[in-house]
PDB file of C-alpha atoms in Angstrom:
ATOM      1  CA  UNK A   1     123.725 166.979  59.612  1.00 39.00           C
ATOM      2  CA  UNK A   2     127.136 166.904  58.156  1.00 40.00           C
ATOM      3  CA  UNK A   3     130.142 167.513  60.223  1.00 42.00           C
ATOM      4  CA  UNK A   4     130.802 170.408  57.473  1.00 40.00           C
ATOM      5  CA  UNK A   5     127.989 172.403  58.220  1.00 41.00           C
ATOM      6  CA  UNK A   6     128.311 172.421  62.201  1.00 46.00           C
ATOM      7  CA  UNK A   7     129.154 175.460  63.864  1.00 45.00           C
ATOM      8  CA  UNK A   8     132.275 175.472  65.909  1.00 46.00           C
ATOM      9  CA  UNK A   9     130.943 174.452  69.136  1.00 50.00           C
ATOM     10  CA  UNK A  10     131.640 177.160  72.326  1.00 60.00           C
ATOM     11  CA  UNK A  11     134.793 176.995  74.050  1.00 61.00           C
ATOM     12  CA  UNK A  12     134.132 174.094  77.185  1.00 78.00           C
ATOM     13  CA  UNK A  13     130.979 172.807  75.984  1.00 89.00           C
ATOM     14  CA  UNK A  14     132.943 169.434  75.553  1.00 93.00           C
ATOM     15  CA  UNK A  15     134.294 169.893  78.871  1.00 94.00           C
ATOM     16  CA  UNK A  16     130.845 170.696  80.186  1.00 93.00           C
ATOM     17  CA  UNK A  17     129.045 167.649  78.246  1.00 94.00           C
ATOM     18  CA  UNK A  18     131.695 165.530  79.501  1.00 95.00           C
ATOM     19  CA  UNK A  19     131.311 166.462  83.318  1.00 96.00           C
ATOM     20  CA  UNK A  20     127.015 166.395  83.141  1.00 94.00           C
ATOM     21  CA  UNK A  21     127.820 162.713  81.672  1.00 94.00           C
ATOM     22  CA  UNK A  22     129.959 161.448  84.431  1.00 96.00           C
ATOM     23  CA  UNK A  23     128.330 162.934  87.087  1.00 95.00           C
ATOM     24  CA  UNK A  24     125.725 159.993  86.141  1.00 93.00           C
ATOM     25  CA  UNK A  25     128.114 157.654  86.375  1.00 93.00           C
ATOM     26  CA  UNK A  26     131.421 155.986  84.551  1.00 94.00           C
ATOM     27  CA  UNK A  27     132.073 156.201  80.778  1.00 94.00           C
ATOM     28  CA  UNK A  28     135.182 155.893  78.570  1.00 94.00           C
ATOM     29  CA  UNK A  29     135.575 158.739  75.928  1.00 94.00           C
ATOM     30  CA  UNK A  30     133.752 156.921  72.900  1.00 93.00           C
ATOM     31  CA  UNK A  31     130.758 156.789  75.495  1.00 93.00           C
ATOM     32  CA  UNK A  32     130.400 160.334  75.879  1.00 95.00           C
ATOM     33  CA  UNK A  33     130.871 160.844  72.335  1.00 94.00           C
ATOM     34  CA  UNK A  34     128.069 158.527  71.545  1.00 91.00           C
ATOM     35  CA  UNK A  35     125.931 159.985  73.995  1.00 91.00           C
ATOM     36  CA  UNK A  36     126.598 163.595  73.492  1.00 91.00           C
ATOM     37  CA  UNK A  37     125.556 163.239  69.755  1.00 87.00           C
ATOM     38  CA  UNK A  38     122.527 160.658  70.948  1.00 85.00           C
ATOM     39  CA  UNK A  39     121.423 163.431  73.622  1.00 85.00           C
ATOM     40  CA  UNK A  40     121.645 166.220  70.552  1.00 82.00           C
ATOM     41  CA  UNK A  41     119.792 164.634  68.538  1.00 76.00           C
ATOM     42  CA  UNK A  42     122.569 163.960  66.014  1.00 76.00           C
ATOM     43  CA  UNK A  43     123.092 167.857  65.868  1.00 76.00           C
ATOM     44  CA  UNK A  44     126.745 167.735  67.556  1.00 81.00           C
ATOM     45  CA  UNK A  45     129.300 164.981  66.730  1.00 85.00           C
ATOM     46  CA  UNK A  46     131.985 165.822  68.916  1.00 89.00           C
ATOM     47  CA  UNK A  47     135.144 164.276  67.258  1.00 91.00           C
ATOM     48  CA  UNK A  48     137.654 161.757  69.609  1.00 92.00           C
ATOM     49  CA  UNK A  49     139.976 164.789  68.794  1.00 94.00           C
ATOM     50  CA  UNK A  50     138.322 167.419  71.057  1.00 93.00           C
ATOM     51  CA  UNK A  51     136.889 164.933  73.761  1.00 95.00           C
ATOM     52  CA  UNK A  52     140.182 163.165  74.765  1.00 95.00           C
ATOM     53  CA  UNK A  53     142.377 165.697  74.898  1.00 95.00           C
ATOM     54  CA  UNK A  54     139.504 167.634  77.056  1.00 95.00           C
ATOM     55  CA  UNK A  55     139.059 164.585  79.247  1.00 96.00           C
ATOM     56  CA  UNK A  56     142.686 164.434  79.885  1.00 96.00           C
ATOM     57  CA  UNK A  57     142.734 167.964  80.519  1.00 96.00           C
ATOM     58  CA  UNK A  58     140.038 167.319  83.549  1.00 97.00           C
ATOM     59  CA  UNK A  59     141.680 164.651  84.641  1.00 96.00           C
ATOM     60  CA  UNK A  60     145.167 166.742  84.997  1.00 97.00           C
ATOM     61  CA  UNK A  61     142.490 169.288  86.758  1.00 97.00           C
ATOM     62  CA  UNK A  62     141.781 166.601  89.413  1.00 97.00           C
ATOM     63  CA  UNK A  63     137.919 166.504  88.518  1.00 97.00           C
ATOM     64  CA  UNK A  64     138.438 163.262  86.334  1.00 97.00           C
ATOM     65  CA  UNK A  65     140.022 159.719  87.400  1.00 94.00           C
ATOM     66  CA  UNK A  66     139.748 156.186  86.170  1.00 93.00           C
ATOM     67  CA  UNK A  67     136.793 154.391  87.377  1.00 91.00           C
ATOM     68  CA  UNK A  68     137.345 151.460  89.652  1.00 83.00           C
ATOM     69  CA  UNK A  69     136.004 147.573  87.985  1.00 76.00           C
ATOM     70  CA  UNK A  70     135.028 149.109  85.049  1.00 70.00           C
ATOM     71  CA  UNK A  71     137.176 147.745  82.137  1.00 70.00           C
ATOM     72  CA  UNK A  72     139.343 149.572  79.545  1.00 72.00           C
ATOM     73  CA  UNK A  73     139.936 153.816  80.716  1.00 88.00           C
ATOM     74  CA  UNK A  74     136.232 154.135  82.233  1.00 94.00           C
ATOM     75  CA  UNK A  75     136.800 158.121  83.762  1.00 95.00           C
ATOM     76  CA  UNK A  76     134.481 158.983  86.728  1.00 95.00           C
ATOM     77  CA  UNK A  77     134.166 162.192  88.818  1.00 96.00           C
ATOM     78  CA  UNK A  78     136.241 163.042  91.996  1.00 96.00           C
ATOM     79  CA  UNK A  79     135.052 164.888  94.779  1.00 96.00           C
ATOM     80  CA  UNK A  80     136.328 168.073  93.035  1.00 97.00           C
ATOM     81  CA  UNK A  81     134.284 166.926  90.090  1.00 96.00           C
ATOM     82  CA  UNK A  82     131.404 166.478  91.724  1.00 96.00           C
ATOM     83  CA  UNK A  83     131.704 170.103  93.180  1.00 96.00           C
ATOM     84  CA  UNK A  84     131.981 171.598  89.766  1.00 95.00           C
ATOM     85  CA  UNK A  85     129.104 170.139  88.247  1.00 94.00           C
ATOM     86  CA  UNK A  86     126.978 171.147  91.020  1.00 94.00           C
ATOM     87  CA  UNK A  87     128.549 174.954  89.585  1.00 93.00           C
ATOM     88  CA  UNK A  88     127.165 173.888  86.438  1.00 89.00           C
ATOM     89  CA  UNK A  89     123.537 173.847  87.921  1.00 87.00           C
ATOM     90  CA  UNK A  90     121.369 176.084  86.035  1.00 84.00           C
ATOM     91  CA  UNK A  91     123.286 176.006  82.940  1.00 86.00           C
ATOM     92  CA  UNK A  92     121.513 174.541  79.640  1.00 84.00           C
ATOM     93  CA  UNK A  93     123.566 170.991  78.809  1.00 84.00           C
ATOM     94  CA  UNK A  94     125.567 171.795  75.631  1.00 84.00           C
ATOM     95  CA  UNK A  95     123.519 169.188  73.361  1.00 79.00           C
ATOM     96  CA  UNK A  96     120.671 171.161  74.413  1.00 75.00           C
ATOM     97  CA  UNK A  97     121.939 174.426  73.237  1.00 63.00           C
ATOM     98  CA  UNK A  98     122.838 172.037  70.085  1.00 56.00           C
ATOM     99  CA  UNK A  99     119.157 171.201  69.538  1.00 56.00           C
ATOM    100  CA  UNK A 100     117.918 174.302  70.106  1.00 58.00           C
ATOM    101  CA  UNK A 101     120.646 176.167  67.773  1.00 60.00           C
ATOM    102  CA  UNK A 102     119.847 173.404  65.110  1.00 58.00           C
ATOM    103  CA  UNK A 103     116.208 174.084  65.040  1.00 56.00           C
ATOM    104  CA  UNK A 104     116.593 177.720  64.845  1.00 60.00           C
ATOM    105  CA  UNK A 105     118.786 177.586  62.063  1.00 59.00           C
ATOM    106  CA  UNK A 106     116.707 175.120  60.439  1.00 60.00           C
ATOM    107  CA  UNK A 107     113.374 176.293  61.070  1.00 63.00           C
ATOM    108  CA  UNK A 108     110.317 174.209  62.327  1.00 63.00           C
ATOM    109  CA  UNK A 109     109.972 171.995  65.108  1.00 69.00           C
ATOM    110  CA  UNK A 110     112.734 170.855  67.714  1.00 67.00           C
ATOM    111  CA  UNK A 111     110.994 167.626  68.555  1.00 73.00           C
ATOM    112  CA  UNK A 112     111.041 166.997  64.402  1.00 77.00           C
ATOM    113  CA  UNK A 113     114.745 167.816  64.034  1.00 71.00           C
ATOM    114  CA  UNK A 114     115.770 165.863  67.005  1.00 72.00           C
ATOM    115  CA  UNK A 115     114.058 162.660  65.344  1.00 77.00           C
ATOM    116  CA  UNK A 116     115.898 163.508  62.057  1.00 78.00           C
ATOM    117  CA  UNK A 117     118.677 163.510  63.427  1.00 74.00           C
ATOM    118  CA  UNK A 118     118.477 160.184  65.620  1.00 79.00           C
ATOM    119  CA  UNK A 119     117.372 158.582  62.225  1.00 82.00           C
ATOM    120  CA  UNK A 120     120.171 159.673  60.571  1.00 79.00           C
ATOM    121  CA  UNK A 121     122.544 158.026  63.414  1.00 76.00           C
ATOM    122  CA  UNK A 122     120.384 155.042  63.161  1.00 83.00           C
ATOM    123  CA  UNK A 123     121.322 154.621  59.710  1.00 86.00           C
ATOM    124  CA  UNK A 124     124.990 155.025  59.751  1.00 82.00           C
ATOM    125  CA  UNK A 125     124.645 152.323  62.501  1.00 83.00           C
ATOM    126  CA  UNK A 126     123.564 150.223  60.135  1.00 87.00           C
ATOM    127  CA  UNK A 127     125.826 151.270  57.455  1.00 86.00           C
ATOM    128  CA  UNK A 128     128.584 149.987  59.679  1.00 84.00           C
ATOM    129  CA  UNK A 129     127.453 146.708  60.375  1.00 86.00           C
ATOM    130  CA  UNK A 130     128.703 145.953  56.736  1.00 89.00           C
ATOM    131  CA  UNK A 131     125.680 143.539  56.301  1.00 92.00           C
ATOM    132  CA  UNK A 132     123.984 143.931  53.275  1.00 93.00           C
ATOM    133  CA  UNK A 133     120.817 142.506  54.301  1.00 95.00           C
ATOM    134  CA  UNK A 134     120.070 145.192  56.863  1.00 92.00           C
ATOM    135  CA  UNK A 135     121.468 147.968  54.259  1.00 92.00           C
ATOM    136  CA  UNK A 136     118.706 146.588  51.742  1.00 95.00           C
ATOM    137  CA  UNK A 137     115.909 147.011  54.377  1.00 95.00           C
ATOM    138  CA  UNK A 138     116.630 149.795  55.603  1.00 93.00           C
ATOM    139  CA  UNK A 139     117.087 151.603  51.960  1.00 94.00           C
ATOM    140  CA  UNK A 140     113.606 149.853  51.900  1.00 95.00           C
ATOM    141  CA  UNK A 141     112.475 151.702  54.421  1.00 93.00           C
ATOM    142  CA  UNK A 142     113.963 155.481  53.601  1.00 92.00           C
ATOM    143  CA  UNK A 143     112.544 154.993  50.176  1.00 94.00           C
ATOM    144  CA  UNK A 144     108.954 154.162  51.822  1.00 94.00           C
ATOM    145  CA  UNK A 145     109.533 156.687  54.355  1.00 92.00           C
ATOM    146  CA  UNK A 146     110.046 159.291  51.531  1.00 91.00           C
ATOM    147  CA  UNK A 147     107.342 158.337  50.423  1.00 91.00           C
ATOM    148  CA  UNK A 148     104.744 158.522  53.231  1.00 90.00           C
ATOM    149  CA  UNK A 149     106.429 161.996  54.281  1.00 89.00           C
ATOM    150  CA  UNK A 150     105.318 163.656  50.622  1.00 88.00           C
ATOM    151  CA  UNK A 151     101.983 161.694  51.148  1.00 89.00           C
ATOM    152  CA  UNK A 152     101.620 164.370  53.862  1.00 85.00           C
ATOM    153  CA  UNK A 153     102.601 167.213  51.871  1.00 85.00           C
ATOM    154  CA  UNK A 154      99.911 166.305  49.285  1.00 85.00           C
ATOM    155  CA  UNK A 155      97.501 165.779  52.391  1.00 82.00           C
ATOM    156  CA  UNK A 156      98.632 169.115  53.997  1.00 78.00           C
ATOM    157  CA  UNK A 157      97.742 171.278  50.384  1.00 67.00           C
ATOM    158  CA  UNK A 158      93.901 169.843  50.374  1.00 65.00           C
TER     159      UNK A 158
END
C-alpha cells in the first residue's frame, strides 16, 4: 500500500506498538519500524518521524532507557514500562487494528492482504540491494506470479 493512501494512524498507536515491542526485548527505533510494518503486514509504515520523537517522548516519561551491551541507542523498558504494558493487556496491538482496517477497506481475506503486503516489502528489499541480478529475478517472478494468479481467475469462472 502506498504511504498516500494510509489513514492517519490513532493518536498513541506508535507509542503503543513501540511499548508491545520492547516489552519483548531491546530494539533501536529502525527496529520497531521494521517490525511494526512486518507485524502489519505492510499495511502501516510508521515513518522515523513519528517513532523517534514518540520514543523520546517515553523515554522523558521514564518507561524507555538505553539498553545495556546492546550497540548503537538499543531502548528497553523500565520497571515503569513494564507496568504500563501490562495496562495495555487486552488491547488489540496497533498493526493488528492495521490488518484488520486494511482488509475491511479492501475487501476479502485478511490472511490474503497480509501476504500482499509482506510481498510487497519483500520487493522493495530487493529493490534496495541495487543488484540488478536479483531485480531481474524477481521481475521474473511478479511477471510469472501475475500470471499464475489470473490462471486462477480463469479456473475460478469454469
Amino acid at each position: 500500500m502506498r504511504r498516500g493512501h494510509q489513514r492517519r494512524r490513532r493518536r498513541g498507536d506508535v507509542r503503543h506498538g513501540a511499548l508491545l515491542l520492547l516489552a519483548e526485548g531491546p530494539q533501536n527505533g529502525y527496529g520497531i519500524i521494521r517490525e511494526l510494518a512486518e507485524r502489519s503486514g505492510g499495511t502501516w509504515r510508521p515513518s522515523s518521524g513519528a517513532v523517534y520523537p514518540a520514543l523520546s517522548l517515553l523515554e522523558d516519561e521514564g518507561l524507555i532507557g538505553p539498553a545495556e551491551d546492546t550497540g548503537p541507542k538499543h531502548y528497553q523498558l523500565t520497571d515503569a514500562g513494564r507496568a504500563e504494558v501490562e495496562q495495555l493487556e487486552g488491547r488489540p496491538a496497533p498493526w493488528d487494528d492495521a490488518t484488520e482496517e486494511a482488509n475491511s477497506r479492501l475487501g476479502g481475506d485478511a490472511e490474503l492482504w497480509k501476504a500482499f503486503g509482506e510481498a510487497a516489502m519483500a520487493v522493495r528489499a530487493v529493490v534496495q540491494t541495487g543488484d540488478p541480478a536479483a531485480g531481474t529475478a524477481a521481475t521474473e517472478e511478479l511477471v510469472a506470479l501475475r500470471k499464475r494468479l489470473y490462471g486462477l481467475l480463469a479456473d475460478a469462472g469454469d
